[in-house]
Coordinates of C-alpha atoms and ligand atoms in Angstrom, one line a residue:
Chain A
M1 CA 10.9 -14.6 -32.0
A2 CA 12.3 -11.2 -31.3
L3 CA 11.0 -10.2 -34.7
L4 CA 7.5 -10.3 -33.4
T5 CA 8.3 -7.2 -31.5
T6 CA 7.6 -5.1 -34.5
N7 CA 4.2 -6.6 -35.0
Y8 CA 2.9 -5.4 -31.7
L9 CA 0.5 -2.5 -31.8
T10 CA 2.3 0.1 -30.0
P11 CA -0.1 2.0 -27.7
T12 CA -0.6 5.6 -28.5
G13 CA -2.1 6.6 -25.2
R14 CA -5.6 6.9 -26.6
E15 CA -6.5 3.3 -25.9
E16 CA -8.8 2.7 -22.9
A17 CA -6.1 0.5 -21.4
W18 CA -3.4 3.1 -21.7
R19 CA -5.2 6.4 -21.3
F20 CA -3.9 7.1 -17.8
T21 CA -0.4 5.8 -18.3
P22 CA 2.4 8.3 -19.0
L23 CA 3.9 6.2 -21.9
R24 CA 7.1 8.3 -22.1
R25 CA 8.0 7.2 -18.7
L26 CA 7.8 3.4 -19.5
S27 CA 11.4 3.4 -20.7
G28 CA 10.3 1.8 -24.0
L29 CA 8.9 -1.3 -22.5
H30 CA 5.7 -0.7 -24.4
D31 CA 7.1 0.1 -27.9
G32 CA 10.0 -2.3 -28.0
S33 CA 12.6 0.5 -28.0
V34 CA 14.3 -0.7 -24.8
S35 CA 17.1 -3.2 -25.1
I36 CA 16.7 -6.2 -22.9
T37 CA 19.4 -7.8 -20.8
D38 CA 19.2 -11.5 -20.1
R39 CA 18.9 -11.4 -16.4
K40 CA 17.1 -13.6 -13.8
S41 CA 16.6 -11.4 -10.9
L42 CA 14.0 -13.4 -9.0
S43 CA 15.3 -15.9 -6.5
S44 CA 13.9 -17.9 -3.7
T45 CA 15.3 -17.2 -0.3
G46 CA 15.4 -19.7 2.6
T47 CA 15.0 -23.4 2.4
L48 CA 11.9 -24.7 0.8
Q49 CA 9.6 -27.1 2.6
K50 CA 9.2 -30.6 1.2
G51 CA 6.7 -30.5 -1.7
V52 CA 7.8 -27.0 -2.8
T53 CA 10.2 -26.5 -5.7
F54 CA 11.6 -23.4 -7.3
Q55 CA 13.5 -23.8 -10.6
R56 CA 14.2 -22.2 -14.0
V57 CA 12.5 -23.9 -17.0
S58 CA 13.2 -23.0 -20.6
R59 CA 10.4 -21.5 -22.6
E60 CA 10.1 -24.4 -24.9
L61 CA 8.9 -26.5 -22.0
L62 CA 6.4 -24.2 -20.6
S63 CA 4.2 -22.1 -22.8
P64 CA 1.9 -19.5 -21.3
Q65 CA -1.5 -20.8 -20.2
S66 CA -3.3 -17.6 -20.8
V67 CA -3.4 -14.8 -23.3
S68 CA -3.3 -11.1 -22.6
E69 CA -4.2 -8.0 -24.7
D70 CA -1.5 -6.1 -22.9
V71 CA 1.4 -5.4 -25.2
I72 CA 4.0 -5.7 -22.5
V73 CA 2.7 -9.0 -21.3
Q74 CA 2.7 -10.2 -25.0
R75 CA 6.3 -9.1 -25.2
V76 CA 7.2 -11.0 -22.1
H77 CA 5.5 -14.1 -23.4
A78 CA 7.4 -13.8 -26.7
E79 CA 10.9 -12.9 -25.5
A80 CA 11.5 -14.1 -21.9
N81 CA 13.9 -17.0 -22.4
D82 CA 13.2 -19.0 -19.3
I83 CA 10.6 -19.1 -16.6
A84 CA 10.9 -19.0 -12.9
L85 CA 8.7 -21.9 -11.8
L86 CA 7.4 -22.3 -8.3
E87 CA 5.5 -25.5 -7.8
I88 CA 3.6 -26.9 -4.8
A89 CA 2.8 -30.6 -4.8
P90 CA -0.7 -31.9 -4.2
N91 CA -2.1 -32.2 -0.7
T92 CA 0.7 -30.2 0.8
K93 CA 0.2 -27.8 3.7
V94 CA 3.0 -25.3 3.5
S95 CA 3.2 -23.7 6.9
E96 CA 6.0 -21.3 6.3
I97 CA 5.7 -18.4 4.0
I98 CA 7.5 -19.0 0.7
H99 CA 9.7 -16.1 0.0
L100 CA 10.7 -14.9 -3.5
Q101 CA 13.0 -12.0 -3.6
R102 CA 14.3 -9.5 -6.0
L103 CA 17.0 -7.1 -4.8
L104 CA 18.8 -5.2 -7.5
T105 CA 21.2 -2.4 -7.0
G106 CA 22.2 0.2 -9.4
P107 CA 20.8 0.9 -12.9
L108 CA 21.0 -2.3 -14.9
G109 CA 19.6 -3.1 -18.3
A110 CA 15.9 -3.7 -18.7
E111 CA 14.5 -7.2 -17.9
L112 CA 11.5 -9.2 -19.1
S113 CA 10.5 -11.8 -16.6
R114 CA 8.1 -14.7 -16.8
V115 CA 7.0 -16.4 -13.6
R116 CA 4.7 -19.4 -13.0
I117 CA 3.3 -20.3 -9.6
S118 CA 1.4 -23.5 -9.5
I119 CA -0.3 -24.9 -6.5
A120 CA -1.7 -28.4 -7.0
E121 CA -5.0 -29.7 -5.7
N122 CA -5.9 -29.5 -2.0
S123 CA -2.7 -27.7 -1.0
Q124 CA -2.3 -24.5 1.0
A125 CA 0.4 -22.0 0.8
T126 CA 1.4 -18.3 1.1
V127 CA 3.8 -16.8 -1.4
L128 CA 5.5 -13.5 -0.7
V129 CA 7.3 -11.7 -3.5
E130 CA 9.5 -8.9 -2.3
N131 CA 10.5 -6.4 -5.0
S132 CA 13.1 -3.7 -4.3
G133 CA 16.0 -2.0 -6.0
E134 CA 16.2 -0.2 -9.3
V135 CA 14.7 -1.8 -12.4
V136 CA 13.1 -1.4 -15.7
L137 CA 11.0 -4.6 -15.6
G138 CA 8.2 -6.1 -17.6
E139 CA 6.8 -9.1 -15.9
D140 CA 4.0 -11.7 -16.3
I141 CA 3.2 -13.8 -13.3
E142 CA 0.8 -16.7 -14.0
I143 CA -0.7 -18.3 -11.0
Y144 CA -2.6 -21.6 -11.2
V145 CA -4.6 -22.5 -8.1
G146 CA -5.6 -26.2 -8.4
K147 CA -8.8 -27.8 -7.3
G148 CA -9.6 -27.2 -3.7
A149 CA -6.3 -25.4 -3.1
E150 CA -5.8 -22.2 -1.2
L151 CA -3.2 -19.7 -2.1
T152 CA -2.3 -16.3 -0.7
F153 CA -0.1 -14.3 -3.0
I154 CA 1.6 -11.2 -1.6
S155 CA 3.6 -8.9 -3.8
L156 CA 5.4 -5.9 -2.4
Q157 CA 6.5 -3.2 -4.7
E158 CA 9.1 -1.3 -2.7
W159 CA 11.2 -0.2 -5.7
D160 CA 13.7 2.6 -5.7
S161 CA 12.4 5.9 -6.9
A162 CA 13.6 5.6 -10.5
S163 CA 12.2 2.1 -11.2
V164 CA 9.7 1.2 -13.9
Y165 CA 7.6 -1.9 -13.3
A166 CA 4.8 -3.0 -15.7
A167 CA 3.3 -6.4 -14.8
R168 CA 0.4 -8.7 -14.9
H169 CA -0.3 -10.9 -11.9
H170 CA -2.8 -13.3 -13.4
A171 CA -4.6 -15.9 -11.3
M172 CA -6.4 -18.9 -12.8
V173 CA -8.6 -20.4 -10.1
D174 CA -9.9 -24.0 -10.4
K175 CA -12.9 -25.7 -8.9
D176 CA -13.4 -25.1 -5.1
A177 CA -10.2 -23.3 -4.9
S178 CA -9.6 -19.9 -3.3
F179 CA -7.1 -17.3 -4.2
T180 CA -6.1 -14.2 -2.1
S181 CA -3.8 -11.6 -3.3
I182 CA -2.3 -8.6 -1.4
T183 CA -0.7 -6.1 -3.7
V184 CA 1.4 -3.4 -2.0
T185 CA 2.8 -0.6 -4.1
I186 CA 4.8 2.1 -2.2
G187 CA 8.0 2.6 -4.3
G188 CA 9.0 3.3 -7.9
S189 CA 8.6 6.0 -10.5
L190 CA 6.0 4.2 -12.6
V191 CA 4.3 1.0 -11.4
R192 CA 1.6 -0.5 -13.5
V193 CA 0.2 -3.8 -12.2
L194 CA -2.7 -5.8 -13.7
P195 CA -4.1 -8.0 -11.0
T196 CA -6.4 -10.3 -13.1
V197 CA -8.4 -13.3 -12.3
D198 CA -9.9 -16.0 -14.4
F199 CA -12.2 -18.6 -12.8
L200 CA -11.7 -21.9 -14.5
A201 CA -14.5 -23.9 -12.7
P202 CA -17.5 -23.3 -10.4
N203 CA -17.3 -22.7 -6.6
S204 CA -14.0 -20.9 -6.9
S205 CA -13.3 -17.6 -5.1
A206 CA -10.8 -14.8 -5.2
E207 CA -10.1 -11.9 -2.9
L208 CA -7.9 -9.1 -4.3
L209 CA -6.6 -6.7 -1.7
G210 CA -4.2 -3.9 -2.2
V211 CA -2.7 -0.7 -0.8
Y212 CA -0.7 2.0 -2.5
F213 CA 0.9 5.2 -1.4
A214 CA 2.1 7.6 -4.1
T215 CA 4.1 10.7 -3.4
E216 CA 5.6 13.5 -5.5
G217 CA 5.8 12.5 -9.2
Q218 CA 5.0 8.8 -8.7
H219 CA 2.5 7.1 -11.0
F220 CA 1.0 3.9 -9.5
E221 CA -1.6 2.2 -11.6
H222 CA -3.6 -0.9 -10.7
R223 CA -5.9 -2.3 -13.3
I224 CA -8.0 -5.1 -11.9
H225 CA -9.9 -7.5 -14.2
V226 CA -12.0 -10.3 -12.8
D227 CA -13.6 -12.6 -15.4
H228 CA -16.6 -14.5 -14.1
G229 CA -17.2 -17.1 -16.8
V230 CA -18.4 -20.0 -14.7
P231 CA -21.3 -20.4 -12.2
N232 CA -21.1 -19.8 -8.5
A233 CA -17.8 -18.1 -8.2
K234 CA -17.2 -15.3 -5.7
S235 CA -14.9 -12.3 -5.9
R236 CA -14.0 -9.5 -3.6
V237 CA -11.8 -6.5 -4.4
N238 CA -10.6 -4.0 -1.8
F239 CA -7.8 -1.5 -2.7
K240 CA -6.9 1.5 -0.5
G241 CA -4.6 4.2 -1.6
A242 CA -3.1 7.4 -0.3
L243 CA -1.5 10.3 -2.2
A244 CA 0.6 13.2 -1.2
G245 CA 2.7 15.7 -3.0
D246 CA 2.8 17.4 -6.4
G247 CA 2.1 15.1 -9.4
A248 CA 1.4 12.0 -7.3
H249 CA -1.0 10.1 -9.5
T250 CA -2.8 6.8 -8.8
V251 CA -5.1 4.9 -11.1
W252 CA -7.4 2.2 -10.0
I253 CA -9.5 0.4 -12.5
G254 CA -11.9 -2.3 -11.4
D255 CA -13.3 -4.3 -14.3
V256 CA -15.6 -7.1 -13.3
L257 CA -17.2 -9.1 -16.1
I258 CA -20.0 -11.4 -15.3
R259 CA -20.6 -13.5 -18.4
S260 CA -24.0 -15.1 -19.3
A261 CA -22.8 -18.5 -18.0
A262 CA -21.8 -17.1 -14.7
E263 CA -25.0 -17.7 -12.8
G264 CA -24.8 -17.4 -9.0
T265 CA -21.9 -14.9 -9.2
D266 CA -21.2 -13.0 -6.0
T267 CA -18.9 -10.0 -6.4
Y268 CA -18.1 -6.7 -4.7
E269 CA -15.3 -4.3 -5.3
L270 CA -14.2 -1.3 -3.3
N271 CA -11.6 1.4 -3.8
R272 CA -10.9 4.1 -1.3
N273 CA -8.4 6.9 -1.7
L274 CA -7.1 9.4 0.8
L275 CA -5.8 12.6 -0.7
L276 CA -3.3 14.0 1.7
S277 CA -2.3 17.2 -0.2
D278 CA -3.2 19.4 -3.1
G279 CA -1.6 18.6 -6.5
A280 CA -2.2 14.9 -6.2
R281 CA -4.7 13.0 -8.4
A282 CA -6.5 9.8 -7.8
D283 CA -8.4 8.2 -10.7
S284 CA -10.8 5.5 -9.7
V285 CA -13.0 3.7 -12.2
P286 CA -15.1 0.7 -11.1
N287 CA -16.7 -1.0 -14.0
L288 CA -19.2 -3.8 -13.7
E289 CA -20.5 -5.6 -16.8
I290 CA -23.3 -8.1 -16.2
E291 CA -24.6 -10.5 -18.8
T292 CA -26.9 -12.6 -16.6
G293 CA -29.5 -11.6 -14.1
E294 CA -29.2 -14.8 -12.1
I295 CA -26.6 -13.6 -9.7
V296 CA -26.2 -13.5 -5.9
G297 CA -24.9 -10.0 -5.8
A298 CA -22.8 -7.5 -7.7
G299 CA -21.7 -4.1 -6.4
H300 CA -19.0 -1.6 -6.2
A301 CA -18.0 1.5 -4.3
S302 CA -15.3 4.1 -4.8
T303 CA -14.5 7.0 -2.6
T304 CA -11.8 9.7 -2.6
G305 CA -11.6 12.0 0.3
R306 CA -9.3 14.0 2.5
F307 CA -8.4 13.7 6.2
D308 CA -11.5 13.5 8.4
D309 CA -11.4 16.6 10.6
E310 CA -13.5 14.9 13.2
Q311 CA -11.0 12.1 13.6
L312 CA -8.0 14.4 13.8
F313 CA -9.9 16.6 16.4
Y314 CA -10.8 13.6 18.5
L315 CA -7.2 12.3 18.6
M316 CA -5.7 15.8 19.2
S317 CA -8.2 16.5 22.0
R318 CA -6.3 13.7 23.8
G319 CA -3.0 15.5 23.6
I320 CA -1.8 13.9 20.4
K321 CA 0.0 16.3 18.1
M322 CA -1.3 17.0 14.6
D323 CA 1.5 15.1 12.8
D324 CA 1.1 12.1 15.1
A325 CA -2.7 12.2 14.7
R326 CA -2.3 12.1 10.9
R327 CA 0.1 9.3 11.1
L328 CA -2.3 7.3 13.3
V329 CA -5.2 7.9 10.9
V330 CA -3.1 6.9 7.8
R331 CA -1.7 3.9 9.5
G332 CA -5.3 3.0 10.6
F333 CA -6.5 3.5 7.1
F334 CA -4.0 1.0 5.7
A335 CA -4.2 -1.4 8.7
E336 CA -7.3 -3.1 7.5
I337 CA -5.3 -4.6 4.6
I338 CA -1.7 -4.6 5.9
S339 CA -2.7 -6.5 9.0
K340 CA -3.6 -9.4 6.7
I341 CA 0.0 -10.0 5.8
P342 CA 1.0 -13.0 7.9
N343 CA 4.4 -11.6 8.9
E344 CA 4.7 -8.9 11.6
T345 CA 8.2 -7.8 10.5
V346 CA 6.9 -7.1 7.0
Q347 CA 3.8 -5.4 8.4
E348 CA 6.0 -3.1 10.6
R349 CA 8.4 -2.4 7.7
L350 CA 5.6 -1.3 5.5
M351 CA 4.0 0.8 8.1
N352 CA 7.3 2.5 8.8
R353 CA 7.8 3.1 5.1
I354 CA 4.3 4.7 5.0
D355 CA 5.3 6.9 8.0
D356 CA 8.4 7.9 6.1
E357 CA 6.5 8.7 2.9
L358 CA 4.1 10.8 4.9
T359 CA 6.9 12.7 6.6
K360 CA 8.8 13.2 3.3
A361 CA 5.6 14.5 1.7
G362 CA 5.2 16.9 4.6
A363 CA 1.5 16.1 4.5
Chain B
M1 CA -5.6 24.1 42.3
S2 CA -6.7 25.1 38.8
T3 CA -9.3 27.5 37.5
L4 CA -10.9 27.7 34.1
E5 CA -12.4 31.1 33.4
I6 CA -14.8 31.8 30.6
R7 CA -15.7 35.4 30.1
G8 CA -18.1 36.9 27.6
L9 CA -17.6 34.0 25.2
E10 CA -19.2 34.5 21.8
V11 CA -19.0 31.7 19.2
S12 CA -20.2 31.2 15.7
V13 CA -20.4 27.9 13.8
I14 CA -19.1 27.9 10.2
T15 CA -21.7 26.4 7.8
E16 CA -22.0 26.3 4.1
K17 CA -24.3 29.2 4.2
G18 CA -21.9 31.3 6.3
P19 CA -21.3 31.7 10.0
I20 CA -24.2 31.3 12.5
E21 CA -23.9 33.0 15.9
I22 CA -24.5 30.4 18.7
L23 CA -22.9 31.5 21.9
R24 CA -23.8 35.0 22.9
G25 CA -21.7 35.9 25.9
V26 CA -21.0 33.0 28.3
D27 CA -19.5 33.6 31.7
L28 CA -18.4 30.6 33.9
T29 CA -15.7 30.0 36.4
I30 CA -14.8 26.4 37.3
A31 CA -12.2 25.5 39.9
S32 CA -10.6 22.2 40.8
G33 CA -12.8 20.0 42.9
E34 CA -16.0 21.8 41.8
T35 CA -18.8 20.2 39.8
H36 CA -20.9 22.5 37.7
A37 CA -24.0 21.2 35.9
I38 CA -25.0 22.9 32.8
M39 CA -28.6 22.2 31.9
G40 CA -30.5 23.4 28.9
P41 CA -32.8 22.4 26.1
N42 CA -31.6 20.9 22.9
G43 CA -30.0 23.3 20.5
S44 CA -29.2 25.9 23.2
G45 CA -25.5 25.7 22.5
K46 CA -24.2 23.4 25.2
S47 CA -22.1 21.3 22.8
T48 CA -20.9 24.4 21.1
L49 CA -19.6 25.6 24.4
A50 CA -17.8 22.3 25.0
Y51 CA -16.3 22.1 21.5
S52 CA -15.2 25.7 21.6
I53 CA -13.3 25.2 24.8
A54 CA -11.6 22.1 23.3
G55 CA -10.8 24.0 20.1
H56 CA -12.9 22.2 17.4
P57 CA -12.0 23.8 14.1
K58 CA -15.7 24.2 13.0
Y59 CA -16.3 26.8 15.6
T60 CA -15.0 30.4 15.5
V61 CA -14.6 32.5 18.7
T62 CA -15.8 36.0 17.8
G63 CA -15.5 37.5 21.3
G64 CA -14.6 36.9 24.9
T65 CA -11.8 35.0 26.7
V66 CA -11.1 31.5 28.0
T67 CA -8.2 31.1 30.4
L68 CA -6.8 28.2 32.4
D69 CA -4.8 29.4 35.4
G70 CA -4.3 32.7 33.5
A71 CA -3.0 31.0 30.3
N72 CA -4.9 31.9 27.1
V73 CA -6.7 28.7 26.0
L74 CA -8.0 30.2 22.8
E75 CA -4.5 30.6 21.5
M76 CA -3.6 27.0 22.1
T77 CA -3.9 24.2 19.5
V78 CA -6.2 21.4 20.3
D79 CA -3.5 19.1 21.6
E80 CA -2.0 22.0 23.7
R81 CA -5.3 22.4 25.4
A82 CA -5.3 18.8 26.4
K83 CA -1.7 19.1 27.6
A84 CA -2.7 22.2 29.7
G85 CA -5.2 19.9 31.5
L86 CA -8.5 20.2 29.7
F87 CA -10.5 17.1 28.7
L88 CA -13.7 16.8 26.7
A89 CA -15.9 13.7 26.9
M90 CA -17.8 13.9 23.7
Q91 CA -21.5 13.6 23.2
Y92 CA -20.7 11.7 19.9
P93 CA -17.3 10.1 20.2
V94 CA -15.6 9.6 16.8
E95 CA -14.7 6.3 15.2
V96 CA -11.1 6.0 14.1
P97 CA -10.8 3.0 11.8
G98 CA -7.8 0.8 12.1
V99 CA -6.5 2.4 15.3
S100 CA -6.8 0.1 18.3
V101 CA -8.0 1.4 21.7
S102 CA -4.7 0.2 23.3
N103 CA -2.6 2.0 20.7
F104 CA -4.7 5.1 21.0
L105 CA -4.6 5.2 24.8
R106 CA -0.8 4.7 24.9
T107 CA -0.2 7.3 22.3
A108 CA -2.3 9.8 24.2
A109 CA -0.7 9.0 27.5
T110 CA 2.7 9.3 26.0
A111 CA 1.8 12.7 24.5
L112 CA 0.3 14.0 27.8
R113 CA 3.0 12.6 30.1
G114 CA 5.9 13.6 27.9
E115 CA 7.3 10.1 27.9
A116 CA 6.0 6.7 27.1
P117 CA 4.5 5.1 30.3
K118 CA 6.5 2.0 31.4
L119 CA 4.9 -0.9 29.7
R120 CA 4.3 -3.0 32.8
T121 CA 2.7 -0.5 35.0
W122 CA 0.8 0.8 32.0
V123 CA -0.8 -2.5 31.2
G124 CA -1.9 -2.8 34.8
E125 CA -3.3 0.8 34.8
V126 CA -5.4 0.1 31.7
K127 CA -6.6 -3.2 33.0
E128 CA -7.7 -1.6 36.2
A129 CA -9.4 1.3 34.5
M130 CA -11.3 -1.1 32.2
N131 CA -12.2 -3.3 35.1
A132 CA -13.6 -0.5 37.1
L133 CA -15.9 0.4 34.3
N134 CA -17.0 -3.2 33.7
M135 CA -15.4 -3.3 30.3
D136 CA -14.2 -6.6 28.7
P137 CA -10.4 -6.9 28.3
S138 CA -10.9 -7.6 24.6
F139 CA -12.1 -4.0 24.3
S140 CA -8.5 -2.8 24.0
E141 CA -7.9 -4.6 20.8
R142 CA -11.0 -3.1 19.1
N143 CA -10.7 0.0 16.9
V144 CA -11.5 3.3 18.6
N145 CA -15.2 3.7 18.8
E146 CA -15.8 1.5 15.8
G147 CA -18.9 -0.6 16.3
F148 CA -19.2 0.4 19.9
S149 CA -22.6 0.6 21.4
G150 CA -23.7 4.0 22.8
G151 CA -22.9 2.8 26.3
E152 CA -19.5 1.4 25.3
K153 CA -18.6 4.8 23.8
K154 CA -19.4 6.6 27.0
R155 CA -17.5 4.1 29.1
H156 CA -14.5 4.5 26.8
E157 CA -14.7 8.3 27.3
I158 CA -14.7 8.0 31.0
M159 CA -11.9 5.4 30.9
Q160 CA -9.8 8.0 29.2
L161 CA -10.8 10.6 31.8
E162 CA -9.5 8.2 34.5
L163 CA -6.3 7.4 32.6
L164 CA -5.3 10.8 31.3
K165 CA -6.0 12.7 34.6
P166 CA -6.9 16.1 33.4
K167 CA -7.4 19.1 35.6
I168 CA -10.8 20.2 34.3
A169 CA -13.2 17.9 32.4
I170 CA -16.2 18.8 30.3
L171 CA -18.7 15.9 30.0
D172 CA -21.1 16.5 27.2
E173 CA -24.2 14.5 27.7
T174 CA -22.3 11.5 29.0
D175 CA -25.5 10.3 30.5
S176 CA -27.6 10.2 27.3
G177 CA -28.3 6.8 25.9
L178 CA -27.2 4.9 29.1
D179 CA -29.4 2.5 31.0
V180 CA -29.5 2.7 34.8
D181 CA -26.7 0.3 35.4
A182 CA -24.4 1.9 32.9
L183 CA -25.3 5.4 34.3
R184 CA -24.2 4.3 37.8
I185 CA -21.0 2.7 36.5
V186 CA -20.0 5.7 34.5
S187 CA -20.9 8.1 37.3
E188 CA -18.8 6.2 39.7
G189 CA -15.9 6.6 37.3
V190 CA -16.4 10.4 37.2
N191 CA -16.5 10.5 41.0
R192 CA -13.3 8.4 41.3
A193 CA -11.6 10.9 39.0
K194 CA -12.9 13.8 41.1
E195 CA -11.5 12.2 44.2
A196 CA -8.2 11.0 42.8
N197 CA -7.2 14.3 41.1
S198 CA -9.4 16.9 42.6
L199 CA -10.9 17.2 39.1
G200 CA -13.1 20.2 38.2
V201 CA -16.2 19.0 36.3
V202 CA -18.5 20.6 33.8
L203 CA -21.4 18.3 33.5
I204 CA -23.5 19.1 30.5
T205 CA -26.8 17.3 30.6
H206 CA -30.4 17.5 29.5
Y207 CA -31.8 15.5 32.3
T208 CA -31.5 15.6 36.1
R209 CA -31.1 11.8 36.6
I210 CA -27.2 11.8 36.5
L211 CA -27.2 14.4 39.2
R212 CA -28.4 11.8 41.6
Y213 CA -25.0 10.1 41.2
I214 CA -22.8 13.1 40.6
K215 CA -23.7 15.9 43.0
P216 CA -23.3 19.3 41.5
D217 CA -22.0 22.3 43.5
F218 CA -23.5 24.7 41.0
V219 CA -26.3 24.5 38.4
H220 CA -26.4 26.8 35.4
V221 CA -29.4 27.0 33.1
F222 CA -28.4 27.4 29.5
A223 CA -30.7 28.8 26.8
N224 CA -30.2 30.6 23.5
G225 CA -26.4 30.6 23.8
R226 CA -26.0 32.0 27.3
V227 CA -26.4 31.2 31.0
V228 CA -29.8 32.4 32.0
E229 CA -30.0 31.3 35.6
E230 CA -27.6 30.0 38.2
G231 CA -28.0 28.4 41.6
G232 CA -27.2 25.4 43.8
S233 CA -28.4 21.8 43.3
E234 CA -32.0 22.9 44.3
L235 CA -32.2 24.6 40.9
A236 CA -32.0 21.1 39.3
D237 CA -35.0 20.0 41.3
K238 CA -36.9 23.0 40.0
L239 CA -36.0 22.1 36.4
E240 CA -37.0 18.5 37.0
E241 CA -40.4 19.8 38.0
K242 CA -41.0 22.6 35.6
G243 CA -38.8 22.0 32.6
Y244 CA -37.2 24.7 30.5
A245 CA -40.4 26.3 29.3
E246 CA -39.9 29.6 31.1
Y247 CA -36.4 30.0 29.7
V248 CA -37.0 29.4 26.0
G249 CA -38.7 31.5 23.4
S250 CA -38.0 34.6 25.5
Ligands
LIG1 N1 -22.4 22.5 12.0 C1 -23.5 23.2 12.3 N2 -24.2 23.7 11.3 C2 -25.4 24.4 11.5 N3 -25.9 24.6 12.7 C3 -25.2 24.1 13.8 C4 -24.0 23.4 13.6 N4 -23.6 23.0 14.8 C5 -24.5 23.5 15.7 N5 -25.5 24.2 15.1 C6 -26.6 24.8 15.7 O1 -26.2 25.5 16.8 C7 -27.2 25.4 17.8 C8 -26.6 24.8 19.1 O2 -26.2 23.5 18.9 P1 -25.5 22.6 20.0 O3 -24.4 23.4 20.6 O4 -25.2 21.3 19.5 O5 -26.7 22.5 21.1 P2 -26.9 21.6 22.3 O6 -25.7 20.8 22.5 O7 -27.3 22.4 23.4 O8 -28.1 20.7 21.9 C9 -28.3 24.5 17.3 O9 -29.3 25.4 16.8 C10 -27.7 23.8 16.1 O10 -28.6 23.5 15.1
LIG2 MG1 -25.2 18.7 22.6

């Protein structure tokens, strides 16, 4: 299978999907030049409730359920030897958060990781993936949300500053099911995540939320793709980002495709960026393609701005110092999304990390 | 005993087309315990005066002095002015998304008092202040000024006045947009703060009706960026009757 590698079309950087990504900094994940170590860094922590299983399955037993045009995802599909499989049985209400963790220390070889999360019909669960440490990692996470199920998927990218992470987080949402994702990216050198959604049957819904904070030299890219191919599905996208420091670069792409069969679609996507210093750059490209007029609603908004002087003045006029006022405003900006993470310890940790980044950037 | 002294204050606002001169030499002296009403037509520069004293970055002082007990206010940053004892209740309080009222108030109190207030007494303090202004306890979990009605914003400003205990407060059209009940409640809050802390008050208003609840010791008529007439509370009665016609356009 490894031979396939040479057949991939190596991106040149001119392709729409790659035009923002600094290819040289991908450590060879995109052109096959990196050598892969057979490592399984994702593990489940804590005890799993009845009806929840986490295991490794060999690739022969579990082929991908979706295709991707992304060359790194293709490589993961072709080369990852086994799959981390998290399954939730039908009609199961999982009350505790299911924790998956990846904690790597020191520079190790590159890894390709395939993950499958599958929640069966009428079940409810929240899955939290905590990523930290130093990695070069290509990953594909396929998520199946069964009929009438509700899944919240939270992924935290708190990588060390040298890490490279290129991944697809792909949700397939079945009839009457709802999927919520919260993607947090605050650490790493280059992070490129593709949060994508495919609606498999009508009356399904997806809410994709995200926050990112890039400081000096960091490249954080989120390319959303929501594919409305069935009637009466609903999608909401809301990503908020902050940037500070020289060469901080964020990219947000929001592709929403409403196919001709997708009558009754209701979609709205939003991206807001807060530029905290000069020398940082936020690219934000919402993109709505509509092939049927019979929809409930479709819209998008994208804003990029600096600190609001009026907000800072108001806070400072109550004795709050400039630095503290800025911290409050930035925390407030992210709170809308971070407060939705159902774990206060994690919320506080992320907020503190954001404070630290802000202090480090001197913004 | 504190004194805020404004002498010959000249202020321009920075606009895209360049600076526009708004205040043309304002003289005012406010001492602890005194209440000064500043009355004047729309656009006469009342808010500009209030913002300039508080240090809003949009306004540039081009002449004159402002001192609080001899200290040069104009050299202070915005937060230093608050720490020196100045407070501005804004005509249009600003929304701060994602920051709860309780977090905001505690951060402000911590900054002004130099240490975090003891949690237990603080919770009681806030509750009492909210109660006194007829505010629902759920208010403290809402985001600062976000989705507040006009009246709620003004109550929130006066609640801060009571909690933060400044020496001199400038209230910029705190009465506008309030119905009779809210006007009374808010006025009572101001009077409580006056009594508790011998607060000096600059009451900026367009109408005389708030003066029925908060009695001014002095009334200053403001027009075209300066004080054009001064007197006691009887001056307010005259304005009530005759309006500002004789002061404008001159
Ligand atoms: N940012 C600004 N840009 C342009 N003009 C301004 C600005 N702020 C205030 N002004 C002008 O300055 C004058 C005084 O405004 P203001 O102080 O708000 O008056 P008042 O509070 O008495 O109604 C008005 O003519 C107003 O149009
Ligand atoms: Mg005004």
